[in-house]
CSV table of C-alpha atoms and ligand atoms in Angstrom, one decimal:
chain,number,residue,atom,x,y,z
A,1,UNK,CA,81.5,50.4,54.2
A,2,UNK,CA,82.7,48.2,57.2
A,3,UNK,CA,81.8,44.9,55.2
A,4,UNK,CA,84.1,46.0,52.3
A,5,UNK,CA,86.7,47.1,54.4
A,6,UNK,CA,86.8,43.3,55.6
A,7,UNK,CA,86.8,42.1,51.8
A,8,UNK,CA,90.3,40.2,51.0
A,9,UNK,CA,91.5,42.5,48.5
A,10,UNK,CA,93.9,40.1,47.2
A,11,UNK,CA,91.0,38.3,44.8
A,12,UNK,CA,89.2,41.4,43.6
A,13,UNK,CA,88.4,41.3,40.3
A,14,UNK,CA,89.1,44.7,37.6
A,15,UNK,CA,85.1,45.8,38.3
A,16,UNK,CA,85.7,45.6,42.1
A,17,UNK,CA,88.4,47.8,42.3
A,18,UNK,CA,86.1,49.8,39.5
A,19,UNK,CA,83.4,50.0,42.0
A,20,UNK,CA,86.0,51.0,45.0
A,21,UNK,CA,88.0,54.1,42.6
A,22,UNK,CA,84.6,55.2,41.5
A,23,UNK,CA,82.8,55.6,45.0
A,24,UNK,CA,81.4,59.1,45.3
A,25,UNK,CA,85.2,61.3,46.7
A,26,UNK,CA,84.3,61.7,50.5
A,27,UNK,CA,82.9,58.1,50.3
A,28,UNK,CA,85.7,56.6,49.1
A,29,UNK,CA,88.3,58.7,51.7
A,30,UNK,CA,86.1,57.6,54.5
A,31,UNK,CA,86.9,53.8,53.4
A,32,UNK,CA,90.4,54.4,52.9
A,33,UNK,CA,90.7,56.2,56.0
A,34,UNK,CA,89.2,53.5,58.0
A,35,UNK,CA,91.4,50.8,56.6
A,36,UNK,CA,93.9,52.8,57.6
A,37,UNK,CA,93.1,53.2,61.2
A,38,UNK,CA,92.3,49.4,61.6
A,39,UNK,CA,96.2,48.8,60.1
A,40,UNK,CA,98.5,52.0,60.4
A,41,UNK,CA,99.4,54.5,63.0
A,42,UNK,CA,97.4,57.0,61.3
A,43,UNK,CA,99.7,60.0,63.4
A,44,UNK,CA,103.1,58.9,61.8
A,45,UNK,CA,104.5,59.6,58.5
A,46,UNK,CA,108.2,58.2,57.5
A,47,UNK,CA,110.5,60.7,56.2
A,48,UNK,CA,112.7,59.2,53.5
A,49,UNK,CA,115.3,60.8,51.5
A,50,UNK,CA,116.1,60.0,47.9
A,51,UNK,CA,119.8,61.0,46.5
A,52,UNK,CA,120.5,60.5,42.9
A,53,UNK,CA,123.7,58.4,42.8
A,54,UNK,CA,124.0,58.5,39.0
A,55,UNK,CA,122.7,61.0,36.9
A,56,UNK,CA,121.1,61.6,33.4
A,57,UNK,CA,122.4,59.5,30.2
A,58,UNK,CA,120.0,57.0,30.5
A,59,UNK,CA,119.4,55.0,27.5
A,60,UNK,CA,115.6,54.3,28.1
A,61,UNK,CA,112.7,56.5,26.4
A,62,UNK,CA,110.9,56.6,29.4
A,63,UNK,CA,108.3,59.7,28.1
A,64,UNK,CA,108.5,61.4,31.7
A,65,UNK,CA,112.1,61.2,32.5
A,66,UNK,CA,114.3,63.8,32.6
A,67,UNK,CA,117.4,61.6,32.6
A,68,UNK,CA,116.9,59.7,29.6
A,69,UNK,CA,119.7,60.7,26.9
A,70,UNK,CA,117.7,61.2,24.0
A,71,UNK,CA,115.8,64.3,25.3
A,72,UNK,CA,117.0,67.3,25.6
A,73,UNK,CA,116.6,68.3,29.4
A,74,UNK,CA,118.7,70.9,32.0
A,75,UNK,CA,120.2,67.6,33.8
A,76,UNK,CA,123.7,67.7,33.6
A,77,UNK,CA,125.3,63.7,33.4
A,78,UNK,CA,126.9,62.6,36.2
A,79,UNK,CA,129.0,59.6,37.0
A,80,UNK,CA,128.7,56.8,39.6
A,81,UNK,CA,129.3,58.9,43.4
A,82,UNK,CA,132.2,58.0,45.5
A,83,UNK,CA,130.7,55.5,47.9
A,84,UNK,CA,132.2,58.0,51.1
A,85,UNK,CA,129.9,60.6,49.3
A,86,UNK,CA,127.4,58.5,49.1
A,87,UNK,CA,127.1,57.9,52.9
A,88,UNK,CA,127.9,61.2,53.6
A,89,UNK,CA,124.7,61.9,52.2
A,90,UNK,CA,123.2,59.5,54.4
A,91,UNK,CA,124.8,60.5,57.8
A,92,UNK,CA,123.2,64.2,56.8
A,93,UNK,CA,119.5,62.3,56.0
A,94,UNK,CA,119.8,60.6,59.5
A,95,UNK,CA,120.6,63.9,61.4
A,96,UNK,CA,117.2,65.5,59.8
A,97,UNK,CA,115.3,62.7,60.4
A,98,UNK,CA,114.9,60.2,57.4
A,99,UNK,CA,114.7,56.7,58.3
A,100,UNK,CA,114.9,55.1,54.8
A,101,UNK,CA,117.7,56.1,52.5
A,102,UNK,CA,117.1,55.5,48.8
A,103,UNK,CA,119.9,55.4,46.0
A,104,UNK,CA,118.2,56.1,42.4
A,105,UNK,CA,120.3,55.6,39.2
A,106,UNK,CA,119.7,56.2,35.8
A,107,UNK,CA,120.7,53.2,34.2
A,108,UNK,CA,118.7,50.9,32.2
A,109,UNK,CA,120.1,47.3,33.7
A,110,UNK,CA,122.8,46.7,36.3
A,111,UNK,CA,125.7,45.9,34.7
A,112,UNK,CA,128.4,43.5,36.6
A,113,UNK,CA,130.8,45.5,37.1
A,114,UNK,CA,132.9,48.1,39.4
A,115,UNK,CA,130.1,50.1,39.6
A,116,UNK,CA,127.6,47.5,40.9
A,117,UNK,CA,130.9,46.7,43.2
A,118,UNK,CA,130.1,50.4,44.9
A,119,UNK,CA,126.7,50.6,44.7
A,120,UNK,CA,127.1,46.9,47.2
A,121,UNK,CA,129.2,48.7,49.7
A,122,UNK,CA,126.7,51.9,49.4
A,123,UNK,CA,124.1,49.5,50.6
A,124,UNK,CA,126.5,48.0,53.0
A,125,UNK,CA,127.2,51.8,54.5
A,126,UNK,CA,123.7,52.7,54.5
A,127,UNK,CA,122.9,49.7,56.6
A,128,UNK,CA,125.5,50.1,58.8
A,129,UNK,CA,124.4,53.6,60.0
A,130,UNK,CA,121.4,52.4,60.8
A,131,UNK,CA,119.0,53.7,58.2
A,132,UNK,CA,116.7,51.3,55.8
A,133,UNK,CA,118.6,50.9,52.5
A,134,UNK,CA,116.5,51.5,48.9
A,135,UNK,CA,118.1,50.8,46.0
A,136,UNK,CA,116.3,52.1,41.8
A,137,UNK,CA,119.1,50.7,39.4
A,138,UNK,CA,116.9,49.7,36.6
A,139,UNK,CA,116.3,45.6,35.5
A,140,UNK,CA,118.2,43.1,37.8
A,141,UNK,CA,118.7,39.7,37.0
A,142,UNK,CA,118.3,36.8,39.8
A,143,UNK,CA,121.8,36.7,40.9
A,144,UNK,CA,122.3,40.6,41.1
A,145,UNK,CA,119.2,40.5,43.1
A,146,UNK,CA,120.7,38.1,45.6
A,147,UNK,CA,124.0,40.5,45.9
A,148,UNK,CA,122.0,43.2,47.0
A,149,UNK,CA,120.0,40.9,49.4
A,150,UNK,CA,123.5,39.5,50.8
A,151,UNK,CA,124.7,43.3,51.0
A,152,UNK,CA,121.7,43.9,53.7
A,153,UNK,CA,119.6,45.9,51.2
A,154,UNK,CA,116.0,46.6,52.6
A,155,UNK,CA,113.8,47.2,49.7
A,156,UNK,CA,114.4,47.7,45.8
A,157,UNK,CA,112.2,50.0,43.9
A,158,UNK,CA,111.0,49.2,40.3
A,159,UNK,CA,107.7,50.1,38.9
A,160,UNK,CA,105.3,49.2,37.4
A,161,UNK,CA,104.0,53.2,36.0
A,162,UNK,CA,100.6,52.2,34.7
A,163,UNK,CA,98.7,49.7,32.9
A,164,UNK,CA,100.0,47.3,30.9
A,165,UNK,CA,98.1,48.9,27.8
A,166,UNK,CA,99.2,52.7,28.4
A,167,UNK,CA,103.0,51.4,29.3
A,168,UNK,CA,103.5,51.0,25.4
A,169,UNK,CA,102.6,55.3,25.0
A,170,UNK,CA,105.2,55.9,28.2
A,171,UNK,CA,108.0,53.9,26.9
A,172,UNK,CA,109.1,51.6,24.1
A,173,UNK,CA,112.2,50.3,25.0
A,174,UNK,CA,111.1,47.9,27.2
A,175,UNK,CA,108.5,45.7,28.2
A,176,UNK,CA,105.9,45.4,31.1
A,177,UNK,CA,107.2,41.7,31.1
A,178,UNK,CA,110.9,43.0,31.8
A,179,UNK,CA,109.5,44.7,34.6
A,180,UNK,CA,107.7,42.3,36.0
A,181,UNK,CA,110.4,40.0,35.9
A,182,UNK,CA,113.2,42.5,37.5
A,183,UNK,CA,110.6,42.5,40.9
A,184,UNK,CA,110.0,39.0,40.4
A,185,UNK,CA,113.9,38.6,40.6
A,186,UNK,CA,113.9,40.8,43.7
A,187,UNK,CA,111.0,38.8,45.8
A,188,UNK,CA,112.9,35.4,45.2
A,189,UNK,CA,116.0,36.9,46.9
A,190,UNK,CA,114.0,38.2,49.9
A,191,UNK,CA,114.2,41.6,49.0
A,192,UNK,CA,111.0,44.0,50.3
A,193,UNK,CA,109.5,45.1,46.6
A,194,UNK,CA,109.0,49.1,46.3
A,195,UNK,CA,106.7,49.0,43.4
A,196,UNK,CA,104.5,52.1,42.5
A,197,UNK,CA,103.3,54.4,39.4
A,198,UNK,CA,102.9,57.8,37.8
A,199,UNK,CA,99.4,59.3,37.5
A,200,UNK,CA,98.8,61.9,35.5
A,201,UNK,CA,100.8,61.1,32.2
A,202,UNK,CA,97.3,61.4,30.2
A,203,UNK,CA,95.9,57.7,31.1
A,204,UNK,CA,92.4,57.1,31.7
A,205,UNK,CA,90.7,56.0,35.0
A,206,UNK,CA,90.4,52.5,33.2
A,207,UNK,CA,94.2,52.6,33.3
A,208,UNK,CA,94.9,53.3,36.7
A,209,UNK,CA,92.5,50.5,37.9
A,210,UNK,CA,94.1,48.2,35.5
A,211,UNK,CA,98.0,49.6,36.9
A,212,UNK,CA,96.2,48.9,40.7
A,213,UNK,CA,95.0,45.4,39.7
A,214,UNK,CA,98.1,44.4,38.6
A,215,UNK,CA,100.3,45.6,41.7
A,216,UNK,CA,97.3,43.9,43.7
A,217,UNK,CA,98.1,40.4,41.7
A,218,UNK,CA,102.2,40.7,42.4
A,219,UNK,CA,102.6,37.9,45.0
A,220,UNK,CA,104.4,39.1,47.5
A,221,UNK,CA,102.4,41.7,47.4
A,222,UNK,CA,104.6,45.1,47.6
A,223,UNK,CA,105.1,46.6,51.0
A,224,UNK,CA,105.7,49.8,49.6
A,225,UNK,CA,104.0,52.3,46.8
A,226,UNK,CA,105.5,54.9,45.6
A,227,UNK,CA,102.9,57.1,44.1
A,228,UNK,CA,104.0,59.9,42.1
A,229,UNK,CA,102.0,62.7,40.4
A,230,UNK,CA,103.6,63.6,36.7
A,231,UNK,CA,106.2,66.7,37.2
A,232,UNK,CA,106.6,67.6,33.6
A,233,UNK,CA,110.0,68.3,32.6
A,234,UNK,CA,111.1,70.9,29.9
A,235,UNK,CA,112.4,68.7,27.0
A,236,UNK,CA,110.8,65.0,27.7
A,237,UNK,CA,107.8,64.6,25.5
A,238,UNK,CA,105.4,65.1,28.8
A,239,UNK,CA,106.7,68.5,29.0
A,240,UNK,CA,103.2,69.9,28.2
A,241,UNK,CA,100.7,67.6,29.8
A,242,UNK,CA,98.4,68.9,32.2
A,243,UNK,CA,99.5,68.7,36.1
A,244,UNK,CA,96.8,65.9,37.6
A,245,UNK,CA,93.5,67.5,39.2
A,246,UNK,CA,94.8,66.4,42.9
A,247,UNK,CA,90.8,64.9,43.3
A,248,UNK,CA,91.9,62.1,41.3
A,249,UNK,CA,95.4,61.7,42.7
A,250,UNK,CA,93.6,61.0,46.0
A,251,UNK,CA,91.7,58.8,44.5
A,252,UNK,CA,94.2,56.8,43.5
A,253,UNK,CA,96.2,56.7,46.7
A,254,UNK,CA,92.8,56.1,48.8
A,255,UNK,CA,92.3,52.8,46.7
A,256,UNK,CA,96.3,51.9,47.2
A,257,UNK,CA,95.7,52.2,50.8
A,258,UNK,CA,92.4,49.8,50.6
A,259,UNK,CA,93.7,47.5,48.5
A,260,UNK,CA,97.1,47.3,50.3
A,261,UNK,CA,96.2,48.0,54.2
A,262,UNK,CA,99.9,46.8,55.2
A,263,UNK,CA,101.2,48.6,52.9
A,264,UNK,CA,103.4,52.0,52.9
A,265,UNK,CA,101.7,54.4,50.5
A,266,UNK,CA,104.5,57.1,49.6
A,267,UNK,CA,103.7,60.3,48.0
A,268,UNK,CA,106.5,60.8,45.9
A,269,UNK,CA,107.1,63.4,43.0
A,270,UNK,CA,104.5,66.2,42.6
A,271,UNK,CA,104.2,67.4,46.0
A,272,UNK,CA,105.1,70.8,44.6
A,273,UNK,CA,101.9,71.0,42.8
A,274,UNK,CA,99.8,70.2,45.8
A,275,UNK,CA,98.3,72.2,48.1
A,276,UNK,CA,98.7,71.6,52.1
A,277,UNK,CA,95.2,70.9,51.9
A,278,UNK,CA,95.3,67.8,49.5
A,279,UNK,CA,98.4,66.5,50.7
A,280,UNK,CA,96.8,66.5,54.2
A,281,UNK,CA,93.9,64.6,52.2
A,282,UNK,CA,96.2,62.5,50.7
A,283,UNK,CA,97.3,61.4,54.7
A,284,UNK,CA,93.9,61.0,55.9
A,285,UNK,CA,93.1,58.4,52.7
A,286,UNK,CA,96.5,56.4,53.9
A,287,UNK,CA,99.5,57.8,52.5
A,288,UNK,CA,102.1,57.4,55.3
A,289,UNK,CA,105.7,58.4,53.6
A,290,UNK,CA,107.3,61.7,52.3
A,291,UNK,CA,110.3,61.8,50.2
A,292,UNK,CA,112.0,65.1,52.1
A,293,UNK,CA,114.3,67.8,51.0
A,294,UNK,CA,114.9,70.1,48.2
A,295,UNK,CA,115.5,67.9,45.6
A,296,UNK,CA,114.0,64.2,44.7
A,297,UNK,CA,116.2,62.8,42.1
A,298,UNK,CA,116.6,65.8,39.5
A,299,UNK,CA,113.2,68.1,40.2
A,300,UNK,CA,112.2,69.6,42.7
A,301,UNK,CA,110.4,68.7,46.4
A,302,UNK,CA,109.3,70.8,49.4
A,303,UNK,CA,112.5,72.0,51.5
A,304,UNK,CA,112.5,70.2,55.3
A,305,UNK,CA,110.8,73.5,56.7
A,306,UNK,CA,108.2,73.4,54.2
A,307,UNK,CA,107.3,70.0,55.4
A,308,UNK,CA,107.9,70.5,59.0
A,309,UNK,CA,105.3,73.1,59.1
A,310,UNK,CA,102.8,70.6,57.0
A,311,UNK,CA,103.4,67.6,59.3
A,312,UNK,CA,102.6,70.0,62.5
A,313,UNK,CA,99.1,71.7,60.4
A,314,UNK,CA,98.3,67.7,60.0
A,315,UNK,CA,99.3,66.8,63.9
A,316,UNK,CA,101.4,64.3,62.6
A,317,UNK,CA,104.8,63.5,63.3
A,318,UNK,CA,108.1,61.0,61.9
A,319,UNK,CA,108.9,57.7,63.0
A,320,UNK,CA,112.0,57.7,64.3
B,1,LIG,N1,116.1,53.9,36.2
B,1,LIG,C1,115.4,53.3,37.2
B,1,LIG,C2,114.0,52.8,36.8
B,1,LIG,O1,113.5,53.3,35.8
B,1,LIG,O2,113.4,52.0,37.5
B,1,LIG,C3,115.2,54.1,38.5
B,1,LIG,C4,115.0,55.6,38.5
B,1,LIG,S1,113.4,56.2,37.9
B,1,LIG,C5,113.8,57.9,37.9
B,1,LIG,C6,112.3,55.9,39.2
B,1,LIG,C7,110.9,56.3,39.0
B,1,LIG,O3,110.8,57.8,39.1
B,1,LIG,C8,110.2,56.0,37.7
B,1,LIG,O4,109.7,54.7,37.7
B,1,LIG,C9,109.0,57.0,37.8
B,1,LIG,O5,107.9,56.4,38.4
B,1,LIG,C10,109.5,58.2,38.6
B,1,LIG,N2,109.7,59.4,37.8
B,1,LIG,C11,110.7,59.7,36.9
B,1,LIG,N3,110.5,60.9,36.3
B,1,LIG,C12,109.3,61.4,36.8
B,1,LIG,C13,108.6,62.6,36.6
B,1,LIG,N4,109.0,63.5,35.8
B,1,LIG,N5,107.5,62.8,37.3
B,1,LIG,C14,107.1,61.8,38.2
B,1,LIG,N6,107.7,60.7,38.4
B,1,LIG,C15,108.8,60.4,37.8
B,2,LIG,C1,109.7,56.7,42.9
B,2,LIG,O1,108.7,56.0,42.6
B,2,LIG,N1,109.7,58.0,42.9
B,2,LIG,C2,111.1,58.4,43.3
B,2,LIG,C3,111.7,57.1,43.7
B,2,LIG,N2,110.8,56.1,43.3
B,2,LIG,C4,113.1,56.8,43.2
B,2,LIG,C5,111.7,59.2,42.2
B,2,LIG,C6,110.9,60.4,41.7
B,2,LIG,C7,111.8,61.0,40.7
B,2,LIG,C8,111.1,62.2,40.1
B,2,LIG,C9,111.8,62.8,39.0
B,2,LIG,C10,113.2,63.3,39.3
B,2,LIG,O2,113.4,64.0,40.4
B,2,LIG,O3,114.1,63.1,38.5
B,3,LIG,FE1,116.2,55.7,32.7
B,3,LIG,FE2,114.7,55.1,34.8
B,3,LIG,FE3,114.6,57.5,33.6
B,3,LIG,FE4,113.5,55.4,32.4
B,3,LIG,S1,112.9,56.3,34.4
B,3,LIG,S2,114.8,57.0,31.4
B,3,LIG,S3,115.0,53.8,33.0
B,3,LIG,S4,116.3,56.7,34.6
């Protein structure tokens, strides 16, 4: 184990990472949690919080998203928040402990206009109180991206979902080129890439090693991965699929934390469908974020208590 610990990940080829995903379970955490004692405090956890800045209406087909316009989901639409809302928001997520504030919205593309105008002094606020600043606005061009860098912005999430093959099933009114071009657009301004996936939308193992090869060729590589376990929403065309066995979204965050030891791994949506002992699983094999509070962007997440009590169960505690 020690001698592939000290592999360089960064050339690993598609039957490598093969090898790594397909270890037996409590082999695989024990290299995962390795890596991430010789590169992470393995006590801390960062406590982010996500706020939905503009909701539902989206014109994308994405096949899990509640906020995409053609299904017919419970989000109500709402328009762009007043920036003193916004940072209202953010004062609150201070004051309970988040250190990274992210602002997701449900557009397609970033549009250059009044909105994008608020959204800069949004980042601008955020900074100025203190916190990390996250922006998820949809495709960026190069010049929008260096706005955002100028406005202070810390990180900018875009993801990459799954493989290149399975993206086509997900959604079709886009391309995996167009996203790989938006985070391309935000490395070249200097912006930290937040760039993650979805497991459990019905893609194979073959999928996710392919979706985990691909973040691993991304030069920067990402500094932080957003992993999110399918929520199925009422209405999107995922609405049936089967929640993810949490064995295998271990696995996948185990591998993330081998192949990215810098890294920070962020469980994301799904936490409602895991039990305190596979989330505490999912710490020990190198996750080391939490989106907290009620709400992510439109479903639901374990309330501050909830996770309180988990982070003290784990003997682990925020970064402050
Ligand atoms: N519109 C922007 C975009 O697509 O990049 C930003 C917002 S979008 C909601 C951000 C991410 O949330 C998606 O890339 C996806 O990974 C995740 N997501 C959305 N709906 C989800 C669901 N039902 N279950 C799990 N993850 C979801
Ligand atoms: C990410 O990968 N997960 C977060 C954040 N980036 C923006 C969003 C999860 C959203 C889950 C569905 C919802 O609440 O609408
Ligand atoms: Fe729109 Fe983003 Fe939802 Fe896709 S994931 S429908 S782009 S808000």
């Amino acid at each position: 184990m020690t001698t592939q610990t000290r592999t360089p990940t960064a050339k690993l080829s598609k039957a490598e990472i093969s090898n790594l995903y397909h270890q037996p379970f409590l082999e695989l955490i024990y290299h995962a949690a390795t890596v991430h004692r010789e590169n992470q405090n393995p006590q801390k956890v960062q406590m982010c919080t996500l706020l939905s800045v503009k909701t539902g209406g989206c014109q994308e087909d994405c096949a899990y998203c509640p906020q995409a316009a053609r299904y017919h989901t419970n989000v109500k639409r709402s328009p762009l928040m007043d920036v003193k809302d916004v940072l209202n928001n953010a004062k609150k997520a201070k004051e309970g402990g988040s250190t990274r504030f992210c602002m997701g919205a449900a557009w397609r593309e970033v549009k250059d206009n009044a909105e994008f105008d608020a959204v800069i002094e949004m980042v601008k606020g955020v900074k100025s109180l203190g916190l990390e600043a996250c922006c998820t606005l949809g495709m960026l061009s190069a010049t929008q991206a260096q706005r955002l860098a100028d406005a202070g912005l810390t990180a900018y999430n875009h993801n990459l979902d799954s493989s290149e093959s399975f993206y086509g099933d997900i959604i079709q009114t886009r391309t995996y080129q167009d996203r790989l071009k938006t985070i391309q657009n935000v490395s070249n301004a200097g912006i930290s890439v937040c760039c993650g996936g979805i497991v459990g939308m019905g893609e194979s193992d073959d999928d996710r090693i392919a979706f985990l090869q691909t973040l691993l060729s991304l030069s920067p590589a990402p500094e932080s991965i957003p992993i999110n376990a399918l929520t199925p929403v009422e209405g999107t065309p995922l609405e049936n699929q089967e929640i993810i066995d949490s064995f295998d979204w271990i696995r996948v965050i185990a591998v993330a934390r081998i192949l990215f030891p810098k890294a920070r791994i962020r469980l994301s949506a799904g936490r409602l469908n895991m039990s305190d002992e596979a989330q505490a699983m999912a710490f020990m094999s190198g996750a080391n974020s939490i989106f907290t509070g009620e709400k992510l962007l439109t479903t639901g997440n374990p309330d501050h208590e909830t996770d309180k009590r988990l982070l003290k169960k784990c003997g682990l505690s925020s970064f402050t």
